[in-house]
C-alpha positions as a LaTeX table, in Angstrom:
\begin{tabular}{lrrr}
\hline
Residue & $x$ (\AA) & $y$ (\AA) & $z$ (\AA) \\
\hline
Unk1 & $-18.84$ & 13.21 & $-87.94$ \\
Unk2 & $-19.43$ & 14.68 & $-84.65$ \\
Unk3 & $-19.50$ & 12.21 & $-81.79$ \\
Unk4 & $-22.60$ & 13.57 & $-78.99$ \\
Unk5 & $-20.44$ & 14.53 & $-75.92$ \\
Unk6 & $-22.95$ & 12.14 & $-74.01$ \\
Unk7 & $-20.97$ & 9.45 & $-75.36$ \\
Unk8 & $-17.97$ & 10.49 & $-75.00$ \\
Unk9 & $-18.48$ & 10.90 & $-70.96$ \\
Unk10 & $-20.02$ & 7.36 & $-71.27$ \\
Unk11 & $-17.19$ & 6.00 & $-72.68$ \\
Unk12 & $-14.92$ & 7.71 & $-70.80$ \\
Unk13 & $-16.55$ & 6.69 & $-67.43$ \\
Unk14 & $-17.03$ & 2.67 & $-68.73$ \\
Unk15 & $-13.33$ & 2.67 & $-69.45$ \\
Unk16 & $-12.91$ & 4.37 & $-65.88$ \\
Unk17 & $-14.86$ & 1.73 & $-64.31$ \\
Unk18 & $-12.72$ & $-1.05$ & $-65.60$ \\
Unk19 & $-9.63$ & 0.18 & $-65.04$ \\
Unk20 & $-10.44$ & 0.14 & $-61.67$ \\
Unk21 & $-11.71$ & $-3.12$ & $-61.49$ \\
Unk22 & $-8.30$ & $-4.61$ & $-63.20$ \\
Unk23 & $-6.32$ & $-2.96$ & $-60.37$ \\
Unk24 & $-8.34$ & $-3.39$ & $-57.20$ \\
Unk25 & $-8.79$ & $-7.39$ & $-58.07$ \\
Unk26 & $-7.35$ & $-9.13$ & $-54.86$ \\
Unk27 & $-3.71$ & $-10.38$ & $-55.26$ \\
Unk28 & $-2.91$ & $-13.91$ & $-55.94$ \\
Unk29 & $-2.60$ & $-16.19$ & $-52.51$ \\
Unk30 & 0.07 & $-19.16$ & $-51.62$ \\
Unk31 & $-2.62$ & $-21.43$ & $-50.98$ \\
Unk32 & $-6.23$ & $-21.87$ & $-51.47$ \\
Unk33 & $-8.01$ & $-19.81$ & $-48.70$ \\
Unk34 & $-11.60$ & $-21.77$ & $-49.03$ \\
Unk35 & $-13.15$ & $-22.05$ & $-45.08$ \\
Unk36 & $-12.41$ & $-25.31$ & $-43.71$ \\
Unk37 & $-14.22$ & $-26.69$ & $-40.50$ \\
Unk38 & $-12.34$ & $-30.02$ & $-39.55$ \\
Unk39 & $-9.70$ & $-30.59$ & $-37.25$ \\
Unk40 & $-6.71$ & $-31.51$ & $-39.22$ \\
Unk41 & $-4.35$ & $-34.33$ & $-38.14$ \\
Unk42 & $-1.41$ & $-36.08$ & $-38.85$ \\
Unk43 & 0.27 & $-39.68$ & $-36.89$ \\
Unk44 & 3.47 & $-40.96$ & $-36.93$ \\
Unk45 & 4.41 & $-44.97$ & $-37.61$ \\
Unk46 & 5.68 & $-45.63$ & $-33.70$ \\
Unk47 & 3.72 & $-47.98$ & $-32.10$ \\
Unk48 & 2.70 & $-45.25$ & $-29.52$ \\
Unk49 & 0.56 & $-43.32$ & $-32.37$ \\
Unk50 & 2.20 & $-39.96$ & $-31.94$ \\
Unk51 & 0.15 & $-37.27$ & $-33.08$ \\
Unk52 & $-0.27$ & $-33.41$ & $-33.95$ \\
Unk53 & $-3.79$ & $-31.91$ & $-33.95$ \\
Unk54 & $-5.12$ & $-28.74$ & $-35.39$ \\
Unk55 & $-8.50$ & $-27.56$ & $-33.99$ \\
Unk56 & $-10.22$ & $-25.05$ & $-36.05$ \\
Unk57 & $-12.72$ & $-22.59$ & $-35.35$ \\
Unk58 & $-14.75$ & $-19.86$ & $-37.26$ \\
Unk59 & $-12.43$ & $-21.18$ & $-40.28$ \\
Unk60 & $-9.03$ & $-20.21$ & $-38.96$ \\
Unk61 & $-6.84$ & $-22.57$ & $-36.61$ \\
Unk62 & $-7.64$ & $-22.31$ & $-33.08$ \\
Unk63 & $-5.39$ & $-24.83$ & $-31.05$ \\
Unk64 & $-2.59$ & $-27.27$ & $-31.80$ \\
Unk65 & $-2.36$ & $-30.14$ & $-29.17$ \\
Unk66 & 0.26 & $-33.27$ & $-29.59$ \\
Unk67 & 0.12 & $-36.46$ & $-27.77$ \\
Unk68 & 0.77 & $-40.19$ & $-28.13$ \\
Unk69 & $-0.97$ & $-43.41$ & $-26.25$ \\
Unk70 & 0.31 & $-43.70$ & $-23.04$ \\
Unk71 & 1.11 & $-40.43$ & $-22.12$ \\
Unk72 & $-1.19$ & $-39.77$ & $-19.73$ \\
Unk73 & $-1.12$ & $-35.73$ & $-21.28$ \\
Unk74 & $-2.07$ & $-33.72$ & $-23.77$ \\
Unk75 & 0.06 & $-30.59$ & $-24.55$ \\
Unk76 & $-1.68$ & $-27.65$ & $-26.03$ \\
Unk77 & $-1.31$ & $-24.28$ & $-27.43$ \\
Unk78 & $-3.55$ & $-21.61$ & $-28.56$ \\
Unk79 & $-2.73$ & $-21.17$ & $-32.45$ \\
Unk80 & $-2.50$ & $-17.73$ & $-32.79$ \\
Unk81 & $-0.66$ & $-17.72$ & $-29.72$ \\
Unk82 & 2.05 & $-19.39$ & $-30.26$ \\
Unk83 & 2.58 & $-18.07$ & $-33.67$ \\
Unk84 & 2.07 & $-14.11$ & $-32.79$ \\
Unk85 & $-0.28$ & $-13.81$ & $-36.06$ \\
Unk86 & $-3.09$ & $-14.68$ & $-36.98$ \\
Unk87 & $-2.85$ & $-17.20$ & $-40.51$ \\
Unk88 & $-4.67$ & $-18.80$ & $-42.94$ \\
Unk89 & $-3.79$ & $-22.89$ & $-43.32$ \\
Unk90 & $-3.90$ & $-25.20$ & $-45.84$ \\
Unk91 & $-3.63$ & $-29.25$ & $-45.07$ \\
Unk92 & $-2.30$ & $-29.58$ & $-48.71$ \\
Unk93 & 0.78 & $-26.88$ & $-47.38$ \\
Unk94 & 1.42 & $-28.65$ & $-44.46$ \\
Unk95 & 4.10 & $-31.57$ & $-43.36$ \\
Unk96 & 4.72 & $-33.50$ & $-40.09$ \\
Unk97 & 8.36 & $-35.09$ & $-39.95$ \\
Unk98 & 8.02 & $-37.48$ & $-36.57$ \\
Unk99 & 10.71 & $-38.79$ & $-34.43$ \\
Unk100 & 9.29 & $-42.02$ & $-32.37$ \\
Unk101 & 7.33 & $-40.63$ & $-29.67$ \\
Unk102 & 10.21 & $-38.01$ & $-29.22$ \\
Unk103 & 8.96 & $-34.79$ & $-30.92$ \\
Unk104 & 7.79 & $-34.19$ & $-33.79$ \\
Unk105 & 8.40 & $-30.88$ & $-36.55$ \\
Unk106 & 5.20 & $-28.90$ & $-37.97$ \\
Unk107 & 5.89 & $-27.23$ & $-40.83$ \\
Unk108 & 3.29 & $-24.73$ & $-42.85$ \\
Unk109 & 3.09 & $-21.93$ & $-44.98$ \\
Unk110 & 0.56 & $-18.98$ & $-44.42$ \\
Unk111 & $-1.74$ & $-18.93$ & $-47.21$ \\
Unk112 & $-2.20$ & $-15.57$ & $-47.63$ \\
Unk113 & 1.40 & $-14.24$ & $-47.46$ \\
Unk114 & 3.59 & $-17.77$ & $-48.10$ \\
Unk115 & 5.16 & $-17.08$ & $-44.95$ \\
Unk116 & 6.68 & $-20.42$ & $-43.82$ \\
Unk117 & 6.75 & $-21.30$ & $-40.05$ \\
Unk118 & 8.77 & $-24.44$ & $-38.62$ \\
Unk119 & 7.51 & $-25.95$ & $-35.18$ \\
Unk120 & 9.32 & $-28.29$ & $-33.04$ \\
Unk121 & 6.82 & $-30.20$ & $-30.69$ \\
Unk122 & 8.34 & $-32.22$ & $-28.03$ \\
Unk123 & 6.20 & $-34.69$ & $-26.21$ \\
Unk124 & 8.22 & $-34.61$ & $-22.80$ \\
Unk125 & 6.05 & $-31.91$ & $-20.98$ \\
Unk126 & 9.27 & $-30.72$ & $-19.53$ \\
Unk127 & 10.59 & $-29.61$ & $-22.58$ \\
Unk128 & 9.54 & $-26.38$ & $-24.37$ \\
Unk129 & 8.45 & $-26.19$ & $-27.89$ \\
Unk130 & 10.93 & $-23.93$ & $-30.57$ \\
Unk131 & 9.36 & $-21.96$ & $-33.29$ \\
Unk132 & 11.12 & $-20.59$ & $-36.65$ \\
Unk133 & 8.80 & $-18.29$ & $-38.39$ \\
Unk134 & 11.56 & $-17.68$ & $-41.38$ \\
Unk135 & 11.47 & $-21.29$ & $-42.38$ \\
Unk136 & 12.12 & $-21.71$ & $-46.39$ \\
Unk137 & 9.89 & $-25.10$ & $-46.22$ \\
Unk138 & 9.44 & $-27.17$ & $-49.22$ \\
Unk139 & 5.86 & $-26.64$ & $-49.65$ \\
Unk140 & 6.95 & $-23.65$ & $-51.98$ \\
Unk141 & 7.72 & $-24.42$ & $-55.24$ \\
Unk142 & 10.95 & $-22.27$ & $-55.61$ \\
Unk143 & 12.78 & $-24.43$ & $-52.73$ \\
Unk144 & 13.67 & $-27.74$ & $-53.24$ \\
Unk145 & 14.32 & $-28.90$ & $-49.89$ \\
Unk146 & 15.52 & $-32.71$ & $-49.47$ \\
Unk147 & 13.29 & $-34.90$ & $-47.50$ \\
Unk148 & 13.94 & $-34.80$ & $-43.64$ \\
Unk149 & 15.55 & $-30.69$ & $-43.82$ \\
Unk150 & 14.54 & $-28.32$ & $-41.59$ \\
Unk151 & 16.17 & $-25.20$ & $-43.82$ \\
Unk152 & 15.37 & $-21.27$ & $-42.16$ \\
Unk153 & 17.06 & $-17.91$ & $-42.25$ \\
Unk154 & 17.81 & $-14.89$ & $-39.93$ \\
Unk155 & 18.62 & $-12.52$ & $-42.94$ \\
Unk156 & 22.63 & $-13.42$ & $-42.68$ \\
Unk157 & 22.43 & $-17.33$ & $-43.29$ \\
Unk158 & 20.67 & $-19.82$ & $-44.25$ \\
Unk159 & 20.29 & $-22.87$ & $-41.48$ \\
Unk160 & 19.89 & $-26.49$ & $-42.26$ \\
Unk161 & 19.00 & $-28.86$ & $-39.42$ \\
Unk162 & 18.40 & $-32.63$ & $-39.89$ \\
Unk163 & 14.68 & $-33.48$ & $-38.69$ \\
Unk164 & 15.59 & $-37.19$ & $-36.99$ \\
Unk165 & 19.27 & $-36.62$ & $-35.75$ \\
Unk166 & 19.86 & $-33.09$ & $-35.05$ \\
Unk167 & 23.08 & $-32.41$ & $-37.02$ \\
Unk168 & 23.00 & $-28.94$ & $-38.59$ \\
Unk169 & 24.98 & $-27.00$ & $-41.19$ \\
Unk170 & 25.01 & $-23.65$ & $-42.47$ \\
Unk171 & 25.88 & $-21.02$ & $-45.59$ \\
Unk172 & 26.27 & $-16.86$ & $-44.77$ \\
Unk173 & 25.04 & $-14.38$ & $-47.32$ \\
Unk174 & 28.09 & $-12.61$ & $-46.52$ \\
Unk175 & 25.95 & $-9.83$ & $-44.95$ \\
Unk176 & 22.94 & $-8.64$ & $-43.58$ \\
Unk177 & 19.84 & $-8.47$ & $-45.67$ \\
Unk178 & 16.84 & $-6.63$ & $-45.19$ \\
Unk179 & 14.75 & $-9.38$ & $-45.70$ \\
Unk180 & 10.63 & $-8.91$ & $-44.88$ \\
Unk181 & 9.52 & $-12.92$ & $-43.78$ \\
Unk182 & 5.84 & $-12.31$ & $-45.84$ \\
Unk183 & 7.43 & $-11.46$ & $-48.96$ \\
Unk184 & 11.12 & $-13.68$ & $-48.67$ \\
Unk185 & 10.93 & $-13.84$ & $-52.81$ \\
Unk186 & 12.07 & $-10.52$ & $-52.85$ \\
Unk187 & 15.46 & $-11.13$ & $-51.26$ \\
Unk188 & 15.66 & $-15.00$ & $-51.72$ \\
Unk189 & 14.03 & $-16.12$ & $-55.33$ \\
Unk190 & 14.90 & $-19.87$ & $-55.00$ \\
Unk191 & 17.16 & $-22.28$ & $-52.82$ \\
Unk192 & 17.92 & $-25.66$ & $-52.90$ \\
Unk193 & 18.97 & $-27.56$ & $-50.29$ \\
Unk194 & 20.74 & $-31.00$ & $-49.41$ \\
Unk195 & 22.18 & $-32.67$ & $-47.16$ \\
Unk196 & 25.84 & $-32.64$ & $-49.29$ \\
Unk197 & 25.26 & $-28.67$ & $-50.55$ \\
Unk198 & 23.07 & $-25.32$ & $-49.78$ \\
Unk199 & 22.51 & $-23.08$ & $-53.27$ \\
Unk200 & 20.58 & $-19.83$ & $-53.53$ \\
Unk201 & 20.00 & $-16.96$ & $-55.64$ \\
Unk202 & 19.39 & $-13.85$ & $-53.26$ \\
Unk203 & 19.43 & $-10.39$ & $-53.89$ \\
Unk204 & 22.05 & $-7.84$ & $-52.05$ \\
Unk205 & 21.38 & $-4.76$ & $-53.05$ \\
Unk206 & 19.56 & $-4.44$ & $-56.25$ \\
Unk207 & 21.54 & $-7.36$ & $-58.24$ \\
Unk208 & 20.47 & $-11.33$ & $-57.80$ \\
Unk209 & 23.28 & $-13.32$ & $-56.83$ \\
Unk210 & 23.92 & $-17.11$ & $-56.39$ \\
Unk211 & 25.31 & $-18.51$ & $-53.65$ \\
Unk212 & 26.66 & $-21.97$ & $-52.77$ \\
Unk213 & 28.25 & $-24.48$ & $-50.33$ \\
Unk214 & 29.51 & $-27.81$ & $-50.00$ \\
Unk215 & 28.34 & $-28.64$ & $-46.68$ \\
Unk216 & 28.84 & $-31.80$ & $-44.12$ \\
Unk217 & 25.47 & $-31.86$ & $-41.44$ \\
Unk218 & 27.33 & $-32.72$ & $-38.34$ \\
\hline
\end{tabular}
């Protein structure tokens, strides 16, 4: 039976038409993306009610200001500022590790990419503010980070710093690695990280690896 070459073309094109819908459907994100318009907050326990503040405007974060009662200051930053980029946050991707009224750590993950960024906010005025934006935070699912790690890389190593005390250890890939921050899964797939031992499986070249180390944080 001869099929009308009408429809054939109309088949043809229909299939056409979703092909190109499967492949031009937006990849998956880290985090959900949905507009938020409140501030979002966190406290610490001391009696001095530290804080870090995120402002947000037109649904993206627009300044982060830290304090505590008694201060007499506010510090403040323009968001996209300090970071160099502008991201997409997520409260529920977010964690605040406070020391007293001392400083206090932001860490985050960029919702679109999964990028994780590590701030250090201290309250003395006098005292600049750090910023990782290679941190491997525990917000992702593929590191298991103990409670209290800061844990970043700068392609060669992988740096843990305790959040309250300081004390820092570290593990070296053994070389250089060209390692793009917005996609870290291709070179680092998973870690887990202690205070007693640092373990990840990383590629060098085109083969995955694991590597591992007893470590003291001192």
């Amino acid at each position: 039976m001869r099929i009308p070459l009408f429809f054939v073309a109309l088949t043809l094109t229909a299939g056409s038409i979703q092909s190109c819908s499967l492949f031009s459907s937006a990849p998956p994100t880290f985090c959900d993306t949905a507009c938020t318009t409140e501030n979002i907050r966190f406290s610490g326990t001391h009696e001095d009610t530290p804080y870090v503040e995120i402002s947000v405007a037109n649904c993206l974060p627009d300044t982060l200001s830290w304090s505590y009662s008694g201060l007499g200051t506010k510090r403040k930053i323009g968001f996209a500022y300090l970071i160099g980029r502008s991201v997409k946050i997520n409260k529920d991707f977010m964690k605040v590790q406070f020391k007293e009224n001392q400083y206090a750590w932001i860490l985050f993950n960029d919702c679109i990419t999964g990028r994780g960024f590590q701030i250090k906010l201290p309250y003395d005025k006098e005292t600049p503010f750090s910023l990782k934006s290679s941190g491997l935070n525990p917000m992702d699912p593929k590191f298991s980070i103990e409670e209290g790690l800061i844990t970043n890389t700068d392609r060669g190593n992988l740096f843990v710093e305790d959040a309250i005390d300081g004390k820092k250890a570290m593990m070296t890939f053994g070389e250089k690695l060209d390692i793009d921050y917005d996609a870290i899964h291709d070179h680092i797939d998973s870690a887990s990280v202690t205070r007693s031992k640092i373990w990840a499986k990383i590629r060098i070249g085109n083969v995955w690896v694991i590597k591992e180390k007893k470590i003291v944080l001192e």
